[in-house]
Coordinates of C-alpha atoms and ligand atoms in Angstrom, one line a residue:
Chain A
M11 CA 27.0 -22.0 -17.5
P12 CA 26.6 -18.5 -16.1
R13 CA 23.0 -17.6 -15.2
L14 CA 23.3 -13.9 -14.9
V15 CA 25.7 -11.9 -17.1
I16 CA 26.1 -8.2 -16.4
A17 CA 28.2 -6.2 -18.7
G18 CA 29.1 -2.5 -18.7
L19 CA 26.2 -1.7 -16.3
E20 CA 25.7 2.0 -15.6
A21 CA 23.1 3.8 -13.4
C22 CA 22.4 7.3 -12.5
Y23 CA 20.4 9.3 -9.9
G24 CA 19.6 12.4 -11.8
S25 CA 22.8 13.6 -13.3
L26 CA 24.9 11.7 -10.8
K27 CA 26.4 8.5 -12.2
V28 CA 26.6 6.0 -9.4
L29 CA 27.5 2.9 -11.4
D30 CA 30.2 3.1 -14.0
G31 CA 30.7 0.0 -16.0
I32 CA 29.9 -3.0 -13.8
D33 CA 30.8 -6.4 -15.2
L34 CA 29.7 -9.5 -13.3
D35 CA 29.0 -13.1 -14.0
V36 CA 26.9 -15.2 -11.7
A37 CA 26.8 -18.9 -12.3
S38 CA 24.1 -21.3 -11.3
G39 CA 24.5 -22.1 -7.6
D40 CA 27.0 -19.3 -7.2
V41 CA 27.2 -17.2 -4.1
I42 CA 28.9 -13.8 -4.7
G43 CA 29.7 -11.4 -1.9
L44 CA 29.6 -7.7 -2.7
I45 CA 31.5 -5.5 -0.4
G46 CA 32.6 -1.9 -0.3
P47 CA 32.3 1.4 1.5
S48 CA 29.0 3.0 2.1
G49 CA 27.9 4.9 -1.0
S50 CA 30.0 2.9 -3.4
G51 CA 26.9 1.7 -5.3
K52 CA 26.2 -1.8 -3.9
S53 CA 22.5 -1.2 -3.3
T54 CA 22.2 0.5 -6.7
I55 CA 23.6 -2.6 -8.5
L56 CA 20.8 -4.7 -6.9
R57 CA 18.2 -2.1 -7.5
S58 CA 19.3 -1.8 -11.1
L59 CA 19.1 -5.5 -11.7
V60 CA 15.5 -5.7 -10.6
G61 CA 14.6 -2.5 -12.5
L62 CA 13.8 -0.3 -9.5
T63 CA 16.6 2.0 -10.7
P64 CA 16.7 1.0 -14.3
P65 CA 20.2 0.9 -15.8
T66 CA 21.2 3.7 -18.2
A67 CA 23.7 1.7 -20.1
G68 CA 25.1 -1.8 -20.3
S69 CA 23.4 -5.2 -20.6
V70 CA 21.9 -7.8 -18.4
E71 CA 21.3 -11.3 -19.5
I72 CA 19.7 -14.2 -17.7
D73 CA 20.3 -17.6 -19.3
G74 CA 20.9 -15.9 -22.6
D75 CA 17.8 -13.7 -22.5
N76 CA 18.6 -10.1 -22.8
V77 CA 16.6 -7.9 -20.4
D78 CA 15.0 -4.8 -21.9
Y79 CA 14.3 -2.5 -18.9
K80 CA 12.1 -0.3 -21.0
D81 CA 9.8 -3.2 -21.9
A82 CA 7.4 -4.0 -19.1
A83 CA 6.9 -7.6 -20.2
S84 CA 10.7 -8.2 -20.2
V85 CA 11.0 -6.7 -16.7
A86 CA 8.1 -8.9 -15.6
R87 CA 9.9 -12.0 -16.9
L88 CA 13.0 -10.9 -15.1
R89 CA 11.2 -10.4 -11.8
D90 CA 9.9 -13.9 -12.1
R91 CA 13.4 -15.2 -11.9
L92 CA 15.1 -12.6 -9.6
A93 CA 14.0 -11.8 -6.0
I94 CA 15.4 -9.1 -3.7
V95 CA 15.4 -8.7 0.0
F96 CA 15.9 -5.2 1.4
Q97 CA 17.7 -4.0 4.5
Q98 CA 14.4 -2.6 5.9
Y99 CA 12.4 -5.8 5.2
N100 CA 9.5 -3.8 3.7
L101 CA 6.8 -6.3 4.7
F102 CA 3.2 -5.4 4.0
Q103 CA 2.1 -4.0 7.3
N104 CA -1.6 -4.7 6.8
M105 CA -1.0 -8.4 6.2
S106 CA -0.3 -11.3 8.5
V107 CA 3.0 -13.2 8.2
L108 CA 1.3 -16.0 6.2
Q109 CA -0.5 -13.4 3.9
N110 CA 2.7 -11.6 3.3
V111 CA 4.2 -14.9 1.9
M112 CA 1.1 -16.0 0.1
I113 CA 0.0 -12.8 -1.6
A114 CA 2.3 -12.7 -4.6
P115 CA 1.9 -16.4 -5.6
T116 CA -1.9 -16.4 -5.2
K117 CA -3.0 -12.9 -6.3
I118 CA -0.3 -12.1 -8.8
K119 CA 0.7 -15.5 -10.1
K120 CA -2.9 -16.9 -9.6
R121 CA -1.7 -20.2 -8.2
P122 CA -4.2 -22.3 -6.2
S123 CA -4.4 -21.0 -2.7
A124 CA -4.2 -24.4 -1.0
E125 CA -1.0 -25.4 -2.7
V126 CA 0.6 -22.0 -2.1
E127 CA -0.4 -22.2 1.6
E128 CA 1.2 -25.5 2.0
E129 CA 4.4 -24.2 0.5
A130 CA 4.2 -20.9 2.5
R131 CA 3.9 -22.9 5.7
A132 CA 6.8 -25.0 4.8
L133 CA 8.9 -22.0 3.9
L134 CA 8.0 -20.2 7.2
A135 CA 8.8 -23.3 9.2
K136 CA 12.2 -23.5 7.4
V137 CA 13.1 -19.9 8.4
G138 CA 12.0 -20.8 12.0
L139 CA 8.6 -18.9 12.0
G140 CA 6.2 -21.8 11.8
D141 CA 4.5 -20.5 15.0
K142 CA 4.1 -16.9 13.9
L143 CA 1.8 -17.4 10.9
D144 CA -1.0 -15.2 12.1
R145 CA 1.2 -12.4 13.5
Y146 CA 1.5 -9.0 12.0
P147 CA 4.9 -7.5 11.1
D148 CA 4.8 -4.9 13.9
E149 CA 4.4 -7.7 16.4
L150 CA 7.7 -9.3 15.3
S151 CA 11.3 -8.5 16.0
G152 CA 13.5 -7.2 13.2
G153 CA 15.2 -10.6 12.8
Q154 CA 11.8 -12.3 12.5
Q155 CA 10.5 -9.7 10.0
Q156 CA 13.6 -10.2 7.9
R157 CA 13.1 -13.9 7.8
V158 CA 9.5 -13.4 6.7
A159 CA 10.9 -11.2 4.0
I160 CA 13.2 -13.9 2.9
A161 CA 10.3 -16.5 2.9
R162 CA 8.2 -14.0 0.9
A163 CA 10.9 -13.7 -1.7
L164 CA 11.4 -17.5 -1.9
A165 CA 7.7 -18.1 -2.3
L166 CA 7.9 -17.0 -5.9
R167 CA 10.6 -19.7 -6.5
P168 CA 13.2 -17.3 -7.8
E169 CA 16.3 -18.6 -9.5
I170 CA 18.5 -15.9 -8.1
L171 CA 18.2 -14.1 -4.7
L172 CA 19.6 -10.7 -4.2
L173 CA 20.2 -9.7 -0.5
D174 CA 20.9 -6.1 0.3
E175 CA 22.4 -5.7 3.8
V176 CA 19.7 -7.8 5.3
T177 CA 21.2 -7.8 8.7
A178 CA 22.3 -4.1 8.8
A179 CA 19.1 -2.9 10.6
L180 CA 19.1 -5.7 13.2
D181 CA 20.2 -5.6 16.8
P182 CA 23.5 -7.6 17.1
E183 CA 21.8 -10.6 18.9
L184 CA 19.4 -11.0 16.0
V185 CA 21.9 -11.1 13.2
S186 CA 22.9 -14.7 13.5
E187 CA 19.3 -16.1 13.1
V188 CA 19.1 -14.4 9.7
L189 CA 22.6 -15.4 8.7
D190 CA 21.7 -19.0 9.6
T191 CA 18.8 -18.8 7.2
I192 CA 21.0 -17.7 4.4
R193 CA 23.6 -20.3 5.2
V194 CA 20.9 -23.0 4.7
L195 CA 20.0 -21.5 1.4
A196 CA 23.6 -21.4 0.3
R197 CA 24.0 -25.1 1.2
E198 CA 20.9 -25.9 -0.8
G199 CA 22.5 -24.4 -3.9
M200 CA 20.6 -21.1 -4.1
T201 CA 22.2 -18.7 -6.4
M202 CA 22.8 -15.5 -4.5
L203 CA 24.3 -12.0 -4.7
I204 CA 24.9 -10.9 -1.2
V205 CA 25.7 -7.3 -0.1
S206 CA 26.8 -7.3 3.5
H207 CA 29.1 -5.8 6.1
E208 CA 29.3 -9.1 8.0
M209 CA 32.8 -9.9 6.6
G210 CA 33.1 -13.2 8.5
F211 CA 29.9 -14.3 6.9
I212 CA 30.8 -13.1 3.4
R213 CA 34.1 -14.9 3.7
E214 CA 32.4 -18.1 4.8
V215 CA 29.6 -18.4 2.2
S216 CA 30.9 -16.7 -0.9
R217 CA 32.6 -18.4 -3.8
E218 CA 33.8 -15.0 -5.0
V219 CA 34.1 -11.7 -3.3
V220 CA 33.7 -8.5 -5.3
F221 CA 35.0 -5.2 -3.8
M222 CA 33.7 -2.0 -5.2
D223 CA 34.3 1.6 -4.6
A224 CA 32.9 4.8 -6.2
G225 CA 30.6 3.0 -8.7
R226 CA 33.3 0.6 -10.0
I227 CA 34.5 -2.9 -9.2
V228 CA 38.0 -2.5 -7.9
E229 CA 39.0 -6.1 -7.2
R230 CA 37.5 -9.5 -7.2
G231 CA 38.6 -13.0 -6.3
P232 CA 38.1 -15.9 -3.9
P233 CA 37.4 -14.7 -0.3
S234 CA 40.8 -15.9 1.0
R235 CA 42.6 -13.7 -1.5
I236 CA 40.4 -10.6 -1.1
F237 CA 40.6 -10.7 2.7
D238 CA 44.1 -12.0 3.2
A239 CA 46.1 -10.8 0.3
P240 CA 44.3 -8.0 -1.6
T241 CA 46.4 -6.4 -4.4
E242 CA 44.6 -3.1 -4.7
P243 CA 45.5 -0.4 -2.1
R244 CA 41.8 0.6 -1.8
T245 CA 40.8 -3.0 -1.0
R246 CA 43.6 -3.4 1.5
D247 CA 42.6 -0.2 3.1
F248 CA 38.9 -1.2 3.3
V249 CA 39.6 -4.7 4.5
S250 CA 42.0 -3.7 7.2
K251 CA 39.7 -1.0 8.5
I252 CA 36.7 -3.2 8.6
L253 CA 38.4 -6.2 10.1
R254 CA 39.9 -4.1 12.8
H255 CA 36.6 -3.7 14.6
Chain B
M8 CA -40.8 30.8 29.4
L9 CA -42.2 29.4 26.3
D10 CA -45.9 29.8 26.3
Y11 CA -46.7 26.7 24.4
T12 CA -48.3 23.4 25.1
F13 CA -46.6 20.5 23.4
Q14 CA -49.1 18.1 22.0
Y15 CA -47.2 15.1 20.9
G16 CA -50.4 13.1 20.8
Q17 CA -51.3 14.5 17.4
I18 CA -48.2 13.4 15.7
W19 CA -47.8 9.9 17.0
P20 CA -49.9 8.5 14.2
H21 CA -47.4 10.0 11.8
L22 CA -44.4 8.4 13.3
P23 CA -44.3 5.5 10.9
R24 CA -44.1 8.0 8.0
L25 CA -41.2 9.8 9.7
L26 CA -39.4 6.5 10.3
G27 CA -40.0 5.5 6.6
G28 CA -38.4 8.9 5.7
A29 CA -35.5 8.1 8.0
V30 CA -34.9 4.8 6.1
L31 CA -34.9 6.7 2.8
S32 CA -32.4 9.2 4.3
L33 CA -30.1 6.4 5.3
E34 CA -30.4 4.8 1.9
L35 CA -29.5 8.1 0.3
A36 CA -26.5 8.5 2.6
L37 CA -25.2 5.0 2.1
L38 CA -25.6 5.0 -1.7
S39 CA -24.0 8.4 -2.2
F40 CA -21.2 7.6 0.4
F41 CA -20.2 4.4 -1.2
G42 CA -20.6 5.8 -4.7
G43 CA -18.5 8.7 -3.7
L44 CA -15.9 6.4 -2.0
M45 CA -15.4 4.6 -5.4
L46 CA -15.2 7.9 -7.3
G47 CA -12.8 9.1 -4.6
T48 CA -10.6 6.0 -5.0
V49 CA -10.4 6.5 -8.7
G50 CA -9.8 10.2 -8.3
A51 CA -7.0 9.7 -5.7
S52 CA -5.4 7.0 -7.9
I53 CA -5.4 9.4 -10.8
L54 CA -4.1 12.3 -8.8
T55 CA -1.3 10.1 -7.4
F56 CA -0.3 8.1 -10.5
G57 CA -2.1 9.5 -13.5
G58 CA -0.7 11.5 -16.4
S59 CA -0.8 15.2 -16.4
A60 CA -4.0 15.6 -18.4
A61 CA -5.9 13.2 -16.3
R62 CA -4.7 14.8 -13.1
K63 CA -5.8 18.2 -14.4
A64 CA -9.3 16.8 -15.2
V65 CA -9.6 15.4 -11.7
S66 CA -8.4 18.6 -10.1
A67 CA -11.0 20.6 -12.0
Y68 CA -13.7 18.2 -10.8
V69 CA -12.6 18.4 -7.2
T70 CA -12.2 22.2 -7.4
F71 CA -15.7 22.6 -8.9
F72 CA -17.5 20.4 -6.5
T73 CA -15.8 21.6 -3.3
N74 CA -16.2 25.3 -4.2
T75 CA -19.9 25.5 -5.1
P76 CA -22.9 24.9 -2.8
Q77 CA -24.2 21.4 -3.0
L78 CA -27.7 22.7 -3.4
V79 CA -26.7 24.6 -6.5
Q80 CA -25.0 21.5 -7.9
I81 CA -28.2 19.5 -7.5
Y82 CA -30.4 22.3 -8.9
F83 CA -28.1 22.2 -11.9
L84 CA -28.6 18.5 -12.4
Y85 CA -32.3 18.7 -11.7
F86 CA -33.0 21.6 -14.2
A87 CA -30.2 21.5 -16.7
L88 CA -30.1 17.8 -17.5
P89 CA -33.7 17.7 -18.7
D90 CA -32.8 20.4 -21.2
M91 CA -30.3 17.9 -22.6
G92 CA -32.9 15.2 -22.8
I93 CA -32.0 13.5 -19.6
I94 CA -35.0 13.3 -17.2
L95 CA -34.1 12.4 -13.7
S96 CA -36.5 11.7 -10.8
S97 CA -35.8 14.0 -7.9
F98 CA -34.4 11.1 -5.9
T99 CA -32.0 10.2 -8.7
A100 CA -31.0 13.9 -9.2
V101 CA -30.3 14.2 -5.5
L102 CA -28.4 10.9 -5.3
L103 CA -26.3 11.8 -8.3
G104 CA -25.6 15.3 -7.0
M105 CA -24.6 14.0 -3.6
T106 CA -22.5 11.2 -5.1
L107 CA -20.6 13.6 -7.3
N108 CA -20.1 16.0 -4.4
A109 CA -19.0 13.2 -2.1
G110 CA -16.6 11.9 -4.8
A111 CA -14.9 15.3 -4.8
Y112 CA -14.4 15.4 -1.0
L113 CA -13.5 11.8 -0.8
T114 CA -10.9 12.2 -3.6
E115 CA -9.3 14.9 -1.5
I116 CA -9.4 12.9 1.7
Q117 CA -8.1 9.7 0.1
R118 CA -5.3 11.6 -1.8
A119 CA -3.8 12.4 1.6
G120 CA -4.0 8.7 2.5
F121 CA -2.4 7.8 -0.9
E122 CA 0.4 10.3 -0.2
S123 CA 1.2 8.7 3.2
R124 CA 1.8 5.3 1.5
R125 CA 5.0 3.6 2.4
Q126 CA 7.3 3.9 -0.6
S127 CA 9.3 0.9 0.6
E128 CA 6.3 -1.4 0.6
M129 CA 5.4 -0.2 -2.9
E130 CA 8.8 -1.1 -4.1
A131 CA 8.7 -4.5 -2.5
A132 CA 5.3 -5.1 -4.2
E133 CA 6.6 -3.9 -7.5
V134 CA 9.5 -6.3 -7.4
L135 CA 7.2 -9.1 -6.5
G136 CA 5.4 -8.4 -9.7
F137 CA 2.4 -6.3 -8.6
S138 CA 1.0 -4.0 -11.3
R139 CA 0.1 -0.5 -10.3
G140 CA -3.5 -1.4 -9.9
Q141 CA -2.6 -4.4 -7.7
Q142 CA -0.3 -2.1 -5.6
I143 CA -3.2 0.2 -5.1
R144 CA -5.6 -2.6 -4.2
Y145 CA -3.4 -4.7 -1.9
V146 CA -1.0 -2.2 -0.4
I147 CA -2.4 1.3 -0.6
L148 CA -6.1 0.8 0.0
P149 CA -5.8 -1.2 3.2
H150 CA -3.4 1.4 4.5
V151 CA -5.8 4.2 3.5
A152 CA -8.8 2.4 5.1
R153 CA -6.9 2.2 8.3
V154 CA -5.4 5.6 8.6
L155 CA -8.5 7.3 7.2
F156 CA -11.1 5.4 9.0
P157 CA -11.9 8.3 11.4
P158 CA -12.2 11.1 8.8
L159 CA -14.1 8.8 6.5
S160 CA -16.5 8.0 9.3
N161 CA -17.0 11.7 9.9
Q162 CA -17.7 12.3 6.3
F163 CA -20.4 9.7 6.4
I164 CA -22.1 11.3 9.4
L165 CA -22.0 14.7 7.7
M166 CA -23.5 13.2 4.6
T167 CA -26.2 11.6 6.5
L168 CA -27.3 15.0 7.9
G169 CA -26.8 16.5 4.4
T170 CA -29.5 14.3 3.0
S171 CA -32.1 16.6 4.5
M172 CA -31.4 18.9 1.5
A173 CA -33.3 16.4 -0.6
A174 CA -36.5 17.7 0.9
V175 CA -36.0 20.8 -1.2
F176 CA -36.6 18.6 -4.3
G177 CA -39.6 16.9 -2.9
V178 CA -37.9 13.7 -1.9
E179 CA -39.8 12.2 1.0
E180 CA -36.9 11.4 3.2
L181 CA -36.9 12.3 6.9
T182 CA -37.0 16.1 6.5
G183 CA -39.4 15.9 3.5
Q184 CA -41.8 13.8 5.5
A185 CA -41.6 16.2 8.4
L186 CA -42.5 19.0 6.1
N187 CA -45.4 17.0 4.7
I188 CA -46.8 16.2 8.2
N189 CA -46.3 19.8 9.2
S190 CA -48.4 21.1 6.4
T191 CA -51.4 19.0 7.5
T192 CA -51.0 19.1 11.3
F193 CA -49.2 22.5 11.9
R194 CA -47.6 21.0 15.0
S195 CA -44.2 22.3 13.9
L196 CA -42.4 22.3 17.2
E197 CA -43.5 18.7 18.0
I198 CA -42.7 17.5 14.5
F199 CA -39.3 19.1 14.2
S200 CA -38.2 18.2 17.7
V201 CA -39.1 14.5 17.0
T202 CA -37.3 14.7 13.6
A203 CA -34.2 16.2 15.2
L204 CA -34.3 13.3 17.8
I205 CA -34.5 10.8 15.0
Y206 CA -31.5 12.4 13.2
I207 CA -29.6 12.3 16.5
A208 CA -30.5 8.6 17.0
I209 CA -29.3 7.8 13.5
T210 CA -26.0 9.6 13.8
L211 CA -25.3 8.2 17.3
M212 CA -26.0 4.7 16.1
A213 CA -23.9 5.1 13.0
S214 CA -21.0 6.5 15.0
A215 CA -21.2 3.6 17.4
L216 CA -21.4 1.0 14.6
L217 CA -18.5 2.6 12.9
A218 CA -16.4 2.7 16.0
V219 CA -17.1 -1.0 16.6
A220 CA -16.4 -1.8 12.9
G221 CA -13.2 0.2 13.1
S222 CA -11.9 -1.7 16.2
V223 CA -12.9 -5.1 14.7
L224 CA -11.4 -4.4 11.3
F225 CA -8.2 -2.8 12.5
R226 CA -7.8 -4.5 15.9
A227 CA -4.4 -5.8 15.3
R228 CA -3.1 -2.3 14.3
M229 CA -5.1 -0.2 16.8
R230 CA -3.1 -1.7 19.6
I231 CA 0.1 0.0 18.5
L232 CA -1.4 3.3 17.3
Ligands
ADP8 N1 17.6 7.8 -4.2 C1 18.8 8.4 -4.4 N2 18.9 9.6 -4.9 C2 20.0 10.2 -5.2 N3 21.2 9.6 -4.9 C3 21.2 8.4 -4.4 C4 20.0 7.7 -4.1 N4 20.3 6.5 -3.6 C5 21.6 6.4 -3.5 N5 22.2 7.6 -4.0 C6 23.6 7.8 -4.2 O1 24.2 6.8 -5.0 C7 25.4 6.4 -4.5 C8 25.4 4.9 -4.4 O2 24.5 4.6 -3.3 P1 24.2 3.1 -2.9 O3 24.0 2.2 -4.1 O4 23.1 3.2 -1.9 O5 25.5 2.7 -2.1 P2 25.8 1.5 -1.1 O6 24.6 0.6 -1.1 O7 27.1 0.9 -1.5 O8 26.0 2.2 0.3 C9 25.7 7.2 -3.3 O9 26.5 8.3 -3.6 C10 24.4 7.7 -2.8 O10 24.5 8.9 -2.2
MG9 MG1 23.3 0.1 0.4

């Protein structure tokens, strides 16, 4: 059964329409890779889904519940189930690593602190940062910060994780530690929508790859087909360019 | 050369009264500063996130209190409010006046801090389910406290010195006590030089304490700043 059903999604920045009729189904345990040239609207899809750039048309359903982006309560329910990790990590600079992971479950969800701390420690150990609990974000490398951001997102036990170019701001030698973390999540059956320029990685983890350009989905299919035998000229062009370097 | 023999001997007996006055000055400064800090937090929140009517009201408040002399503001409270049936003791009138005045300045100072918030952190908080109030409390205010610690400390020192104005209304804080003692002993130079020294001691101690507090509270961050 599909978890997330997106139909006819549109989004605008001012008068500029940057998403034009996006349809996407994400089933439980699915990993979908979203690729496309810069400016094609990949980030905007994720931002629209979580209500940061509310859609101007179309519908979003999670497990049959229609999301009303004008209704704060509906958006709050949505954000209980969906988590997003950004390219720039966006950690809370005034909080330690452990506090970053604990704050939403304790202060926002009002869960007991002892229980949350145990979970947070386990999550941070899982992303390989069990020894950095008391560090502050500016004392960590980009790769470490990004893994904290992933742990922070997971601390709310989301059903679906949205990842927006989470390795794009990292030095090349730090990319693999973050990708390894995501691989583990994929193996555990986490439902994910992943935007990335790491084509090898997208090919490896995705069940389906979606190629978009200029606010529309141009082509979609299993990774082998999209990368080895794309049918649309724009996909072929993009894939050949990006695989060449 | 000054042809004057300082006779501090005559004022020593009055020292406890001066020190008592200093305590009251400090009380006035602390209460009005923290009251003003709270007003300023509300004011800056409204200026940053409020609707247009609320923003205009806060702007009017700030404009009024930062463009009229504090003395006039307190006179107004002291003499105008009784006409409306509100009787204030002189201490309360001064405290209220200083708090409202501080609230206006601290709104302005904090607004700058609110404006320097990191939008990306706010978005991360929003998506994690923080309400606007929770974003202010957990993300903006810690940031504001850190970046504005020096100007807020300065404001506190200025306000401590500003409490001497309370003497005009007969409040027996440090300056008020100095005036009292002066009117019975007439050793003006001695009294006011000692009074000045007490003010210096207070502000130096306050600066030192604030500096220590700042480095303890924000140690992790100071290193990179
Ligand atoms: N905050 C913004 N204001 C105005 N236009 C924006 C903003 N963010 C993105 N855009 C525009 O929206 C389009 C899609 O951007 P984006 O979703 O970020 O693309 P991608 O993530 O695929 O690179 C681009 O044309 C971009 O210039
Ligand atoms: Mg993007």
